[in-house]
Amino acid sequence: MRIKEIIWGTCICSLLFACKKDNNKYNYSNVNELNITGPKEEILVVQRDTIRVNPVITESQSGSGPYTYKWEIYRSKDLNSWEITPINPATTSTVLSTEKNLKVPALAAPGTYLLQYTITDTKTTLRQSVRYPLTINGKYYEGWLVMADKAGKTELSFVRQDGTVFPDVIGISNPGLSLSGKPLAAFSGIQSKLEDVNVFTDQGMYRFSANDFAFTGKSPDLFEKPINPVVNPAYAVNSVNFDQYVVSNGNVYGTLAPNQGIAKYSERFNGPAGYSVFPYFMSGNQFWTLFYDNIGKRFLHATYTSRSFSTFPANTETGIAFDMSNVGKTMIGGDRGPNTEYFLVMKDASAYYLCSVLPNNKKPAGVMDKMDAAPEIDKAVLFAASEVNKQLYYAVANKIYLYDVLAKTARLVYTFPANQQIKDLKMFKGQEWGKSNPLYNTRLVVATYNGAEGELYYLDLLPIGDVANGTYSKKFGGFGNILQINYRNPNL
């Protein structure tokens, strides 16, 4: 027993001594931590221009490293989580550089990406990553389409958002391509997977890529049946990105948006006999497809993917502004105002009216007010509305009036020289589902022609609707006889 006690005592002492000795062996040191400071905002670059990022790196422990670096891009859909890791690799990431600073050409296709920067400490193998949103834009990423007749030739020019002017973009991008007929209009179609510019002459429709204006199709390839001749064309996409619509000569044709598949435009929509719609499209979350029939003096509607119009049931309810099935007036123009309320100008044999429609509502009829205090409204055909204030601009000859929807009165806000005729008028505004811009609804864009040269003007607006400083903020010239302008929104 005595021997056992001695052995147990010796073991316990040894263990205590070993623990004490082991505690004295540990040396603790701080792990080097890196702080990476880079761009504060989204990186925007035009395709083939240079992506430049010079991050500032600070160490918590000086003298660490050496480091290795990696810059790579990928789309968010290629990841299960935000960061590239060994257990979550990006399936299609592209390494751009292994230098500390990034300076490489943007060769990837136009689109939105994530740019990830990873630093590895080769001594500790610890890594630090940061990522930045990156958008690679095509050369024609955003700006105004200017359709003109120049010496009898269809010429589409492009005024990019940064003020760069590109004349005759179709001719430059498609040598040898000839557009038949007289120029009429150009419309952009921009949504998810949809990046087109549709050009109309009186002989048909031509389709181009919105990114580089490469030719992608024309009427015989795009429609089930010929639509020649083309008269008063319009193009639109509904608010749920299901359908595209073309209007010509009062007829409506539809096809799917690329998210739903590729198909030709349908034959003329079925509907009431002899319908003829005004070339303007309205859409909301109750009525996806809404047009006004100038022959039947009524509104027509359809659901998404439908190729047939329905009429509204007769409504004689007390207190309604008008009956959607029997308006009894002719539409001459309109534009979208605040909260998806469309302001439409209509007339009958005795007066002009401001009609509003709200396709987000189950009862879409809004107001029907006489425009008795709107000078020269009987000569107006061009209209542009603010989506912030209930204000509707209209043009007559060389003058621009502002109609206050609430006050029901109009006043003159701008006059061009007498020899300049206003050819088109648009409010700078975005798509309801697109990116925002602080200039939206604060700039009126006006196309004019003086008999020799077409010009494009930016009129910046005050909240009360007047033109800031009483004059234009920018002017672009050198165009032909401008027929129509339309905005090419940025890709989504």
Coordinates of C-alpha atoms in Angstrom, one line a residue:
M1 CA 0.0 0.0 0.0
R2 CA 2.8 2.4 0.8
I3 CA 4.4 1.8 -2.6
K4 CA 1.1 2.5 -4.3
E5 CA 0.7 5.7 -2.4
I6 CA 4.2 6.8 -3.4
I7 CA 3.5 6.0 -7.1
W8 CA 0.2 7.9 -7.1
G9 CA 1.8 10.9 -5.4
T10 CA 4.6 10.9 -7.9
C11 CA 2.2 10.8 -10.8
I12 CA 0.0 13.6 -9.5
C13 CA 3.1 15.8 -8.9
S14 CA 4.4 15.0 -12.4
L15 CA 1.1 16.0 -13.9
L16 CA 0.9 19.3 -12.0
F17 CA 4.5 20.1 -13.0
A18 CA 3.8 19.2 -16.6
C19 CA 0.8 21.5 -16.8
K20 CA 2.6 24.3 -15.2
K21 CA 5.5 23.8 -17.5
D22 CA 3.3 23.6 -20.6
N23 CA 1.5 26.8 -19.8
N24 CA 4.9 28.6 -19.8
K25 CA 5.6 27.3 -23.3
Y26 CA 2.8 29.2 -25.2
N27 CA 3.7 32.4 -27.1
Y28 CA 0.8 34.4 -28.4
S29 CA 1.0 36.7 -31.4
N30 CA -1.6 38.9 -33.2
V31 CA -2.8 37.7 -36.6
N32 CA -2.3 40.2 -39.4
E33 CA -5.5 41.7 -40.5
L34 CA -5.9 43.5 -43.8
N35 CA -8.3 46.4 -44.6
I36 CA -9.0 47.0 -48.2
T37 CA -10.5 50.3 -49.4
G38 CA -11.8 50.5 -52.9
P39 CA -14.5 52.1 -55.0
K40 CA -17.5 53.4 -53.0
E41 CA -19.9 53.1 -55.9
E42 CA -20.7 50.8 -58.7
I43 CA -18.0 50.5 -61.3
L44 CA -19.2 51.5 -64.8
V45 CA -17.2 50.9 -67.9
V46 CA -17.8 50.8 -71.6
Q47 CA -16.9 47.6 -73.3
R48 CA -13.3 47.6 -74.5
D49 CA -12.4 50.5 -72.3
T50 CA -10.1 50.0 -69.3
I51 CA -11.3 48.8 -65.9
R52 CA -9.1 50.6 -63.4
V53 CA -9.1 49.9 -59.6
N54 CA -6.3 51.0 -57.2
P55 CA -7.3 49.7 -53.8
V56 CA -5.6 51.0 -50.6
I57 CA -4.5 48.2 -48.4
T58 CA -3.5 48.6 -44.7
E59 CA -2.0 46.0 -42.4
S60 CA -2.6 45.5 -38.7
Q61 CA 0.9 44.0 -38.5
S62 CA 3.6 45.6 -40.6
G63 CA 6.1 43.4 -42.4
S64 CA 3.6 40.7 -43.1
G65 CA 3.3 39.0 -46.4
P66 CA 4.4 38.6 -49.1
Y67 CA 1.0 38.6 -50.7
T68 CA -0.6 37.2 -53.8
Y69 CA -3.6 38.9 -55.6
K70 CA -6.5 37.8 -57.7
W71 CA -9.1 39.8 -59.6
E72 CA -12.1 37.9 -61.0
I73 CA -15.5 38.6 -62.3
Y74 CA -18.7 36.6 -62.3
R75 CA -22.4 37.0 -62.4
S76 CA -24.4 36.7 -59.2
K77 CA -26.4 33.8 -60.7
D78 CA -23.2 31.7 -60.7
L79 CA -23.0 31.6 -56.9
N80 CA -24.9 30.1 -54.0
S81 CA -23.6 32.8 -51.7
W82 CA -21.9 36.2 -52.2
E83 CA -18.3 35.0 -51.9
I84 CA -16.1 32.7 -54.0
T85 CA -14.8 30.0 -51.6
P86 CA -13.3 26.5 -52.1
I87 CA -16.7 25.0 -51.3
N88 CA -18.6 27.6 -53.3
P89 CA -16.7 28.2 -56.5
A90 CA -18.1 30.5 -59.2
T91 CA -19.0 28.2 -62.1
T92 CA -18.1 30.7 -64.8
S93 CA -15.8 33.2 -63.1
T94 CA -13.1 34.8 -65.2
V95 CA -9.7 35.8 -63.7
L96 CA -8.8 39.3 -65.0
S97 CA -5.5 39.9 -63.2
T98 CA -3.1 38.7 -60.5
E99 CA -1.6 42.2 -59.9
K100 CA -2.2 44.3 -56.9
N101 CA -3.9 47.1 -59.0
L102 CA -6.4 46.3 -61.7
K103 CA -5.8 47.8 -65.2
V104 CA -7.3 45.6 -67.9
P105 CA -9.6 46.1 -70.9
A106 CA -13.3 45.2 -70.4
L107 CA -13.7 42.4 -72.8
A108 CA -16.7 40.6 -71.3
A109 CA -20.1 40.9 -72.8
P110 CA -22.2 43.9 -71.8
G111 CA -24.0 43.1 -68.5
T112 CA -23.9 43.3 -64.7
Y113 CA -21.1 41.5 -62.8
L114 CA -19.5 41.2 -59.5
L115 CA -15.8 42.0 -59.4
Q116 CA -14.0 40.2 -56.5
Y117 CA -10.5 41.1 -55.2
T118 CA -8.8 38.4 -53.1
I119 CA -5.5 38.9 -51.2
T120 CA -3.7 35.9 -49.7
D121 CA -0.9 36.2 -47.1
T122 CA 1.6 33.5 -48.2
K123 CA 3.0 33.1 -44.7
T124 CA -0.3 32.4 -43.0
T125 CA -2.4 31.4 -46.0
L126 CA -5.1 33.7 -44.6
R127 CA -7.2 35.4 -47.3
Q128 CA -9.2 38.6 -47.4
S129 CA -11.8 39.2 -50.2
V130 CA -13.9 42.2 -51.2
R131 CA -16.3 42.6 -54.1
Y132 CA -17.6 45.5 -56.1
P133 CA -20.6 45.8 -58.4
L134 CA -19.4 46.1 -62.0
T135 CA -21.5 47.1 -65.1
I136 CA -20.0 46.7 -68.6
N137 CA -21.9 48.8 -71.0
G138 CA -22.0 48.5 -74.7
K139 CA -20.9 51.5 -76.7
Y140 CA -24.5 52.6 -77.0
Y141 CA -25.5 51.8 -73.4
E142 CA -28.0 54.6 -72.8
G143 CA -29.2 57.7 -74.6
W144 CA -31.5 59.3 -77.2
L145 CA -32.5 57.7 -80.5
V146 CA -33.0 60.4 -83.1
M147 CA -34.8 59.3 -86.2
A148 CA -34.5 61.7 -89.1
D149 CA -34.8 62.1 -92.9
K150 CA -31.5 63.3 -94.2
A151 CA -31.5 64.1 -97.9
G152 CA -34.2 61.5 -98.5
K153 CA -32.4 58.8 -96.5
T154 CA -33.4 57.1 -93.2
E155 CA -30.8 58.1 -90.7
L156 CA -30.8 57.0 -87.0
S157 CA -28.4 58.9 -84.7
F158 CA -27.7 58.3 -81.1
V159 CA -27.0 60.9 -78.4
R160 CA -25.4 59.0 -75.6
Q161 CA -26.0 59.9 -71.9
D162 CA -22.5 61.4 -71.6
G163 CA -23.3 63.8 -74.5
T164 CA -21.4 61.9 -77.2
V165 CA -23.2 62.0 -80.5
F166 CA -23.0 59.1 -82.9
P167 CA -24.5 59.9 -86.3
D168 CA -26.0 57.2 -88.6
V169 CA -25.4 54.3 -86.2
I170 CA -27.2 51.8 -88.5
G171 CA -25.1 52.7 -91.6
I172 CA -21.9 52.6 -89.6
S173 CA -22.7 49.2 -87.9
N174 CA -24.2 47.6 -91.1
P175 CA -22.3 48.6 -94.2
G176 CA -24.4 47.8 -97.3
L177 CA -27.7 47.5 -95.4
S178 CA -30.4 49.6 -97.1
L179 CA -33.6 50.5 -95.3
S180 CA -36.5 50.6 -97.8
G181 CA -39.1 53.3 -97.5
K182 CA -39.5 56.6 -95.7
P183 CA -38.3 56.8 -92.1
L184 CA -41.0 57.0 -89.4
A185 CA -39.8 56.1 -85.9
A186 CA -37.4 54.1 -83.7
F187 CA -38.3 52.5 -80.3
S188 CA -36.0 50.7 -77.9
G189 CA -37.1 47.5 -76.1
I190 CA -35.1 47.0 -72.9
Q191 CA -36.0 44.4 -70.3
S192 CA -34.5 41.2 -69.0
K193 CA -33.0 39.4 -72.0
L194 CA -34.6 42.0 -74.3
E195 CA -32.1 44.5 -75.8
D196 CA -33.5 45.6 -79.1
V197 CA -34.1 48.7 -81.1
N198 CA -37.0 48.6 -83.5
V199 CA -36.9 50.9 -86.5
F200 CA -40.0 51.6 -88.7
T201 CA -40.2 52.9 -92.2
D202 CA -43.4 53.1 -94.2
Q203 CA -42.4 49.8 -95.8
G204 CA -41.8 47.7 -92.6
M205 CA -40.0 47.1 -89.4
Y206 CA -36.3 46.5 -88.9
R207 CA -34.8 45.1 -85.7
F208 CA -31.3 45.8 -84.3
S209 CA -29.3 45.0 -81.2
A210 CA -29.4 47.8 -78.8
N211 CA -25.8 47.2 -77.8
D212 CA -24.1 47.6 -81.1
F213 CA -26.9 48.3 -83.7
A214 CA -26.2 45.0 -85.5
F215 CA -29.0 44.0 -87.8
T216 CA -31.1 41.1 -86.4
G217 CA -34.2 40.9 -88.5
K218 CA -36.9 42.7 -90.6
S219 CA -40.6 42.4 -91.2
P220 CA -40.8 39.2 -93.3
D221 CA -38.9 37.3 -90.6
L222 CA -40.7 39.0 -87.7
F223 CA -44.4 38.8 -88.6
E224 CA -46.8 36.0 -89.4
K225 CA -48.2 38.2 -92.2
P226 CA -46.9 41.3 -93.9
I227 CA -47.9 44.6 -92.3
N228 CA -47.0 46.9 -95.3
P229 CA -47.6 49.7 -95.5
V230 CA -46.7 50.9 -92.0
V231 CA -48.7 53.9 -90.7
N232 CA -48.4 55.7 -87.3
P233 CA -46.3 52.9 -85.8
A234 CA -45.8 52.3 -82.1
Y235 CA -43.9 49.6 -80.0
A236 CA -44.3 48.7 -76.4
V237 CA -43.6 46.0 -73.8
N238 CA -46.1 45.2 -71.1
S239 CA -45.4 45.8 -67.4
V240 CA -44.8 42.1 -66.6
N241 CA -42.2 41.5 -69.4
F242 CA -44.4 38.9 -71.1
D243 CA -45.3 40.5 -74.4
Q244 CA -44.2 42.9 -77.0
Y245 CA -46.6 44.9 -79.1
V246 CA -46.4 46.6 -82.5
V247 CA -49.1 49.0 -83.6
S248 CA -49.5 50.0 -87.3
N249 CA -52.4 51.7 -89.0
G250 CA -54.6 51.1 -86.0
N251 CA -53.9 47.4 -85.9
V252 CA -52.1 45.6 -83.0
Y253 CA -49.7 42.6 -83.3
G254 CA -48.1 40.7 -80.4
T255 CA -45.2 38.4 -79.6
L256 CA -43.6 37.0 -76.5
A257 CA -40.7 38.7 -74.7
P258 CA -37.4 36.6 -74.8
N259 CA -38.0 35.4 -71.2
Q260 CA -41.0 33.4 -72.5
G261 CA -39.5 32.3 -75.8
I262 CA -39.0 33.5 -79.3
A263 CA -41.9 33.7 -81.8
K264 CA -43.1 35.8 -84.6
Y265 CA -45.5 38.7 -84.2
S266 CA -49.1 37.4 -84.4
E267 CA -51.6 38.2 -87.0
R268 CA -53.8 41.3 -86.2
F269 CA -55.4 41.0 -82.7
N270 CA -59.0 39.8 -82.8
G271 CA -61.5 42.3 -81.4
P272 CA -64.5 44.4 -82.2
A273 CA -65.1 44.7 -85.9
G274 CA -63.3 47.7 -87.5
Y275 CA -61.4 48.7 -84.4
S276 CA -58.5 51.2 -84.9
V277 CA -56.4 51.9 -81.9
F278 CA -54.5 55.1 -81.2
P279 CA -50.7 54.3 -81.3
Y280 CA -50.2 54.5 -77.6
F281 CA -50.0 51.7 -75.0
M282 CA -51.0 51.6 -71.4
S283 CA -50.2 48.9 -68.8
G284 CA -50.8 48.2 -65.1
N285 CA -51.2 45.3 -62.7
Q286 CA -55.0 45.1 -63.3
F287 CA -55.1 45.7 -67.0
W288 CA -51.9 44.5 -68.6
T289 CA -52.7 45.6 -72.1
L290 CA -54.8 48.7 -72.7
F291 CA -55.4 50.6 -75.9
Y292 CA -57.9 53.2 -77.0
D293 CA -60.1 52.5 -80.0
N294 CA -60.7 55.7 -81.9
I295 CA -63.3 54.1 -84.2
G296 CA -65.4 52.6 -81.4
K297 CA -64.6 55.5 -79.0
R298 CA -63.8 53.1 -76.2
F299 CA -61.0 51.3 -74.4
L300 CA -59.9 47.8 -75.3
H301 CA -58.0 45.4 -73.0
A302 CA -56.3 42.0 -73.1
T303 CA -54.5 39.8 -70.6
Y304 CA -50.8 39.0 -71.0
T305 CA -50.1 36.4 -73.8
S306 CA -53.5 37.0 -75.2
R307 CA -53.9 38.0 -78.9
S308 CA -57.5 39.1 -78.6
F309 CA -59.1 42.3 -77.3
S310 CA -62.0 42.5 -74.9
T311 CA -64.4 45.4 -74.4
F312 CA -65.3 46.8 -71.0
P313 CA -68.8 46.1 -69.7
A314 CA -71.1 49.1 -69.9
N315 CA -71.0 51.2 -66.8
T316 CA -73.6 53.8 -65.9
E317 CA -72.6 53.9 -62.2
T318 CA -73.4 57.3 -60.6
G319 CA -70.4 59.5 -60.1
I320 CA -68.0 57.9 -62.6
A321 CA -66.1 60.3 -64.8
F322 CA -66.8 58.3 -68.0
D323 CA -67.8 54.8 -69.2
M324 CA -64.7 52.8 -70.4
S325 CA -66.9 51.1 -72.9
N326 CA -68.4 54.2 -74.4
V327 CA -66.2 57.3 -74.0
G328 CA -67.5 59.0 -77.1
K329 CA -64.3 60.9 -77.8
T330 CA -61.3 60.8 -80.1
M331 CA -57.8 60.4 -78.5
I332 CA -55.1 62.7 -79.9
G333 CA -52.2 62.0 -77.5
G334 CA -51.0 61.3 -74.0
D335 CA -48.3 60.2 -71.6
R336 CA -47.9 58.4 -68.2
G337 CA -48.1 60.6 -65.1
P338 CA -47.6 59.9 -61.4
N339 CA -48.6 56.5 -59.9
T340 CA -49.3 54.9 -63.3
E341 CA -52.0 57.4 -64.1
Y342 CA -52.1 58.0 -67.8
F343 CA -53.1 61.5 -68.9
L344 CA -54.8 61.3 -72.3
V345 CA -55.9 64.3 -74.4
M346 CA -59.2 63.7 -76.2
K347 CA -61.7 65.7 -78.2
D348 CA -65.2 65.7 -79.5
A349 CA -67.1 68.0 -81.8
S350 CA -67.3 70.8 -79.3
A351 CA -64.3 70.7 -76.9
Y352 CA -60.9 69.2 -75.8
Y353 CA -60.6 67.1 -72.6
L354 CA -58.0 65.8 -70.2
C355 CA -58.9 62.1 -69.5
S356 CA -57.0 60.0 -67.0
V357 CA -56.9 56.2 -66.8
L358 CA -55.4 54.1 -64.0
P359 CA -54.8 50.5 -65.2
N360 CA -53.6 49.5 -61.7
N361 CA -57.2 50.0 -60.4
K362 CA -60.1 47.6 -60.8
K363 CA -62.1 50.7 -61.8
P364 CA -59.6 52.4 -64.1
A365 CA -61.7 55.5 -65.1
G366 CA -60.1 58.6 -63.6
V367 CA -61.2 62.1 -64.6
M368 CA -62.6 63.7 -67.7
D369 CA -62.0 67.5 -67.5
K370 CA -62.6 70.1 -70.2
M371 CA -59.5 71.9 -71.2
D372 CA -61.1 75.3 -71.6
A373 CA -58.1 77.2 -70.2
A374 CA -55.5 75.5 -72.5
P375 CA -54.4 77.9 -75.2
E376 CA -54.0 76.4 -78.7
I377 CA -54.8 72.9 -77.5
D378 CA -56.7 72.4 -80.8
K379 CA -53.3 72.6 -82.6
A380 CA -51.3 70.3 -80.3
V381 CA -50.3 66.7 -81.2
L382 CA -47.1 66.3 -79.0
F383 CA -47.5 65.7 -75.3
A384 CA -45.1 64.8 -72.4
A385 CA -46.1 64.3 -68.7
S386 CA -44.2 64.4 -65.5
E387 CA -44.4 61.2 -63.3
V388 CA -43.7 63.3 -60.2
N389 CA -46.2 66.2 -60.6
K390 CA -49.5 66.3 -62.3
Q391 CA -48.2 68.3 -65.2
L392 CA -48.6 67.8 -68.9
Y393 CA -46.6 69.6 -71.5
Y394 CA -47.8 70.1 -75.0
A395 CA -46.2 71.7 -78.1
V396 CA -47.6 73.9 -80.8
A397 CA -45.4 75.1 -83.7
N398 CA -42.4 76.6 -81.8
K399 CA -44.1 76.9 -78.4
I400 CA -44.3 74.7 -75.3
Y401 CA -47.2 75.0 -72.9
L402 CA -47.6 73.5 -69.4
Y403 CA -51.0 72.2 -68.4
D404 CA -51.6 71.9 -64.7
V405 CA -53.9 68.9 -64.3
L406 CA -55.1 70.0 -60.9
A407 CA -55.6 73.6 -61.6
K408 CA -57.0 72.8 -65.1
T409 CA -55.1 75.7 -66.7
A410 CA -52.2 76.0 -69.1
R411 CA -49.4 78.6 -69.5
L412 CA -46.6 79.2 -72.0
V413 CA -43.3 78.1 -70.6
Y414 CA -40.9 78.2 -73.6
T415 CA -40.6 79.6 -77.1
F416 CA -38.1 78.7 -79.8
P417 CA -37.2 81.1 -82.6
A418 CA -40.0 81.4 -85.1
N419 CA -38.2 79.4 -87.8
Q420 CA -37.8 76.3 -85.5
Q421 CA -40.6 73.9 -85.5
I422 CA -41.0 71.4 -82.7
K423 CA -40.9 67.9 -84.2
D424 CA -41.1 65.8 -81.0
L425 CA -41.3 66.3 -77.3
K426 CA -40.4 63.8 -74.5
M427 CA -40.1 63.8 -70.8
F428 CA -36.8 62.1 -69.6
K429 CA -38.1 59.2 -67.6
G430 CA -37.3 55.6 -66.8
Q431 CA -39.1 52.4 -67.1
E432 CA -41.2 51.6 -64.0
W433 CA -39.0 48.5 -63.4
G434 CA -35.6 49.9 -64.4
K435 CA -32.7 51.8 -62.7
S436 CA -33.4 55.2 -61.2
N437 CA -31.8 58.4 -62.2
P438 CA -32.0 61.8 -60.3
L439 CA -32.7 63.6 -63.6
Y440 CA -35.8 61.6 -64.4
N441 CA -38.9 63.9 -64.7
T442 CA -36.7 67.0 -64.4
R443 CA -35.7 67.3 -68.0
L444 CA -37.8 67.9 -71.1
V445 CA -36.2 66.8 -74.4
V446 CA -37.2 68.6 -77.5
A447 CA -36.4 67.9 -81.2
T448 CA -36.7 70.8 -83.7
Y449 CA -36.1 71.5 -87.4
N450 CA -35.5 74.8 -89.0
G451 CA -35.7 73.7 -92.6
A452 CA -32.0 72.9 -92.9
E453 CA -30.9 71.3 -89.6
G454 CA -32.4 69.2 -86.9
E455 CA -31.5 69.9 -83.3
L456 CA -32.0 68.3 -79.9
Y457 CA -32.4 70.4 -76.8
Y458 CA -32.4 69.6 -73.1
L459 CA -34.7 71.8 -71.1
D460 CA -34.2 71.3 -67.3
L461 CA -37.2 71.9 -65.2
L462 CA -38.0 73.6 -61.9
P463 CA -40.4 71.8 -59.5
I464 CA -43.1 74.3 -60.5
G465 CA -42.7 73.2 -64.1
D466 CA -40.9 76.2 -65.5
V467 CA -37.6 75.9 -67.6
A468 CA -34.6 76.5 -65.3
N469 CA -32.8 79.8 -66.1
G470 CA -35.3 80.3 -68.9
T471 CA -33.2 78.5 -71.5
Y472 CA -31.8 75.1 -72.6
S473 CA -29.0 73.4 -70.7
K474 CA -27.7 71.4 -73.7
K475 CA -28.0 71.5 -77.4
F476 CA -27.0 69.0 -80.1
G477 CA -27.2 69.7 -83.9
G478 CA -26.3 68.3 -87.3
F479 CA -29.3 66.1 -87.7
G480 CA -31.7 65.9 -90.6
N481 CA -35.4 66.5 -90.5
I482 CA -36.2 64.9 -87.2
L483 CA -39.3 62.8 -87.2
Q484 CA -39.2 61.2 -83.8
I485 CA -37.0 60.7 -80.7
N486 CA -37.1 57.9 -78.1
Y487 CA -35.0 57.0 -75.1
R488 CA -32.8 53.9 -75.0
N489 CA -32.8 52.9 -71.4
P490 CA -29.9 51.0 -69.8
N491 CA -29.8 47.2 -69.9
L492 CA -31.3 45.5 -66.8

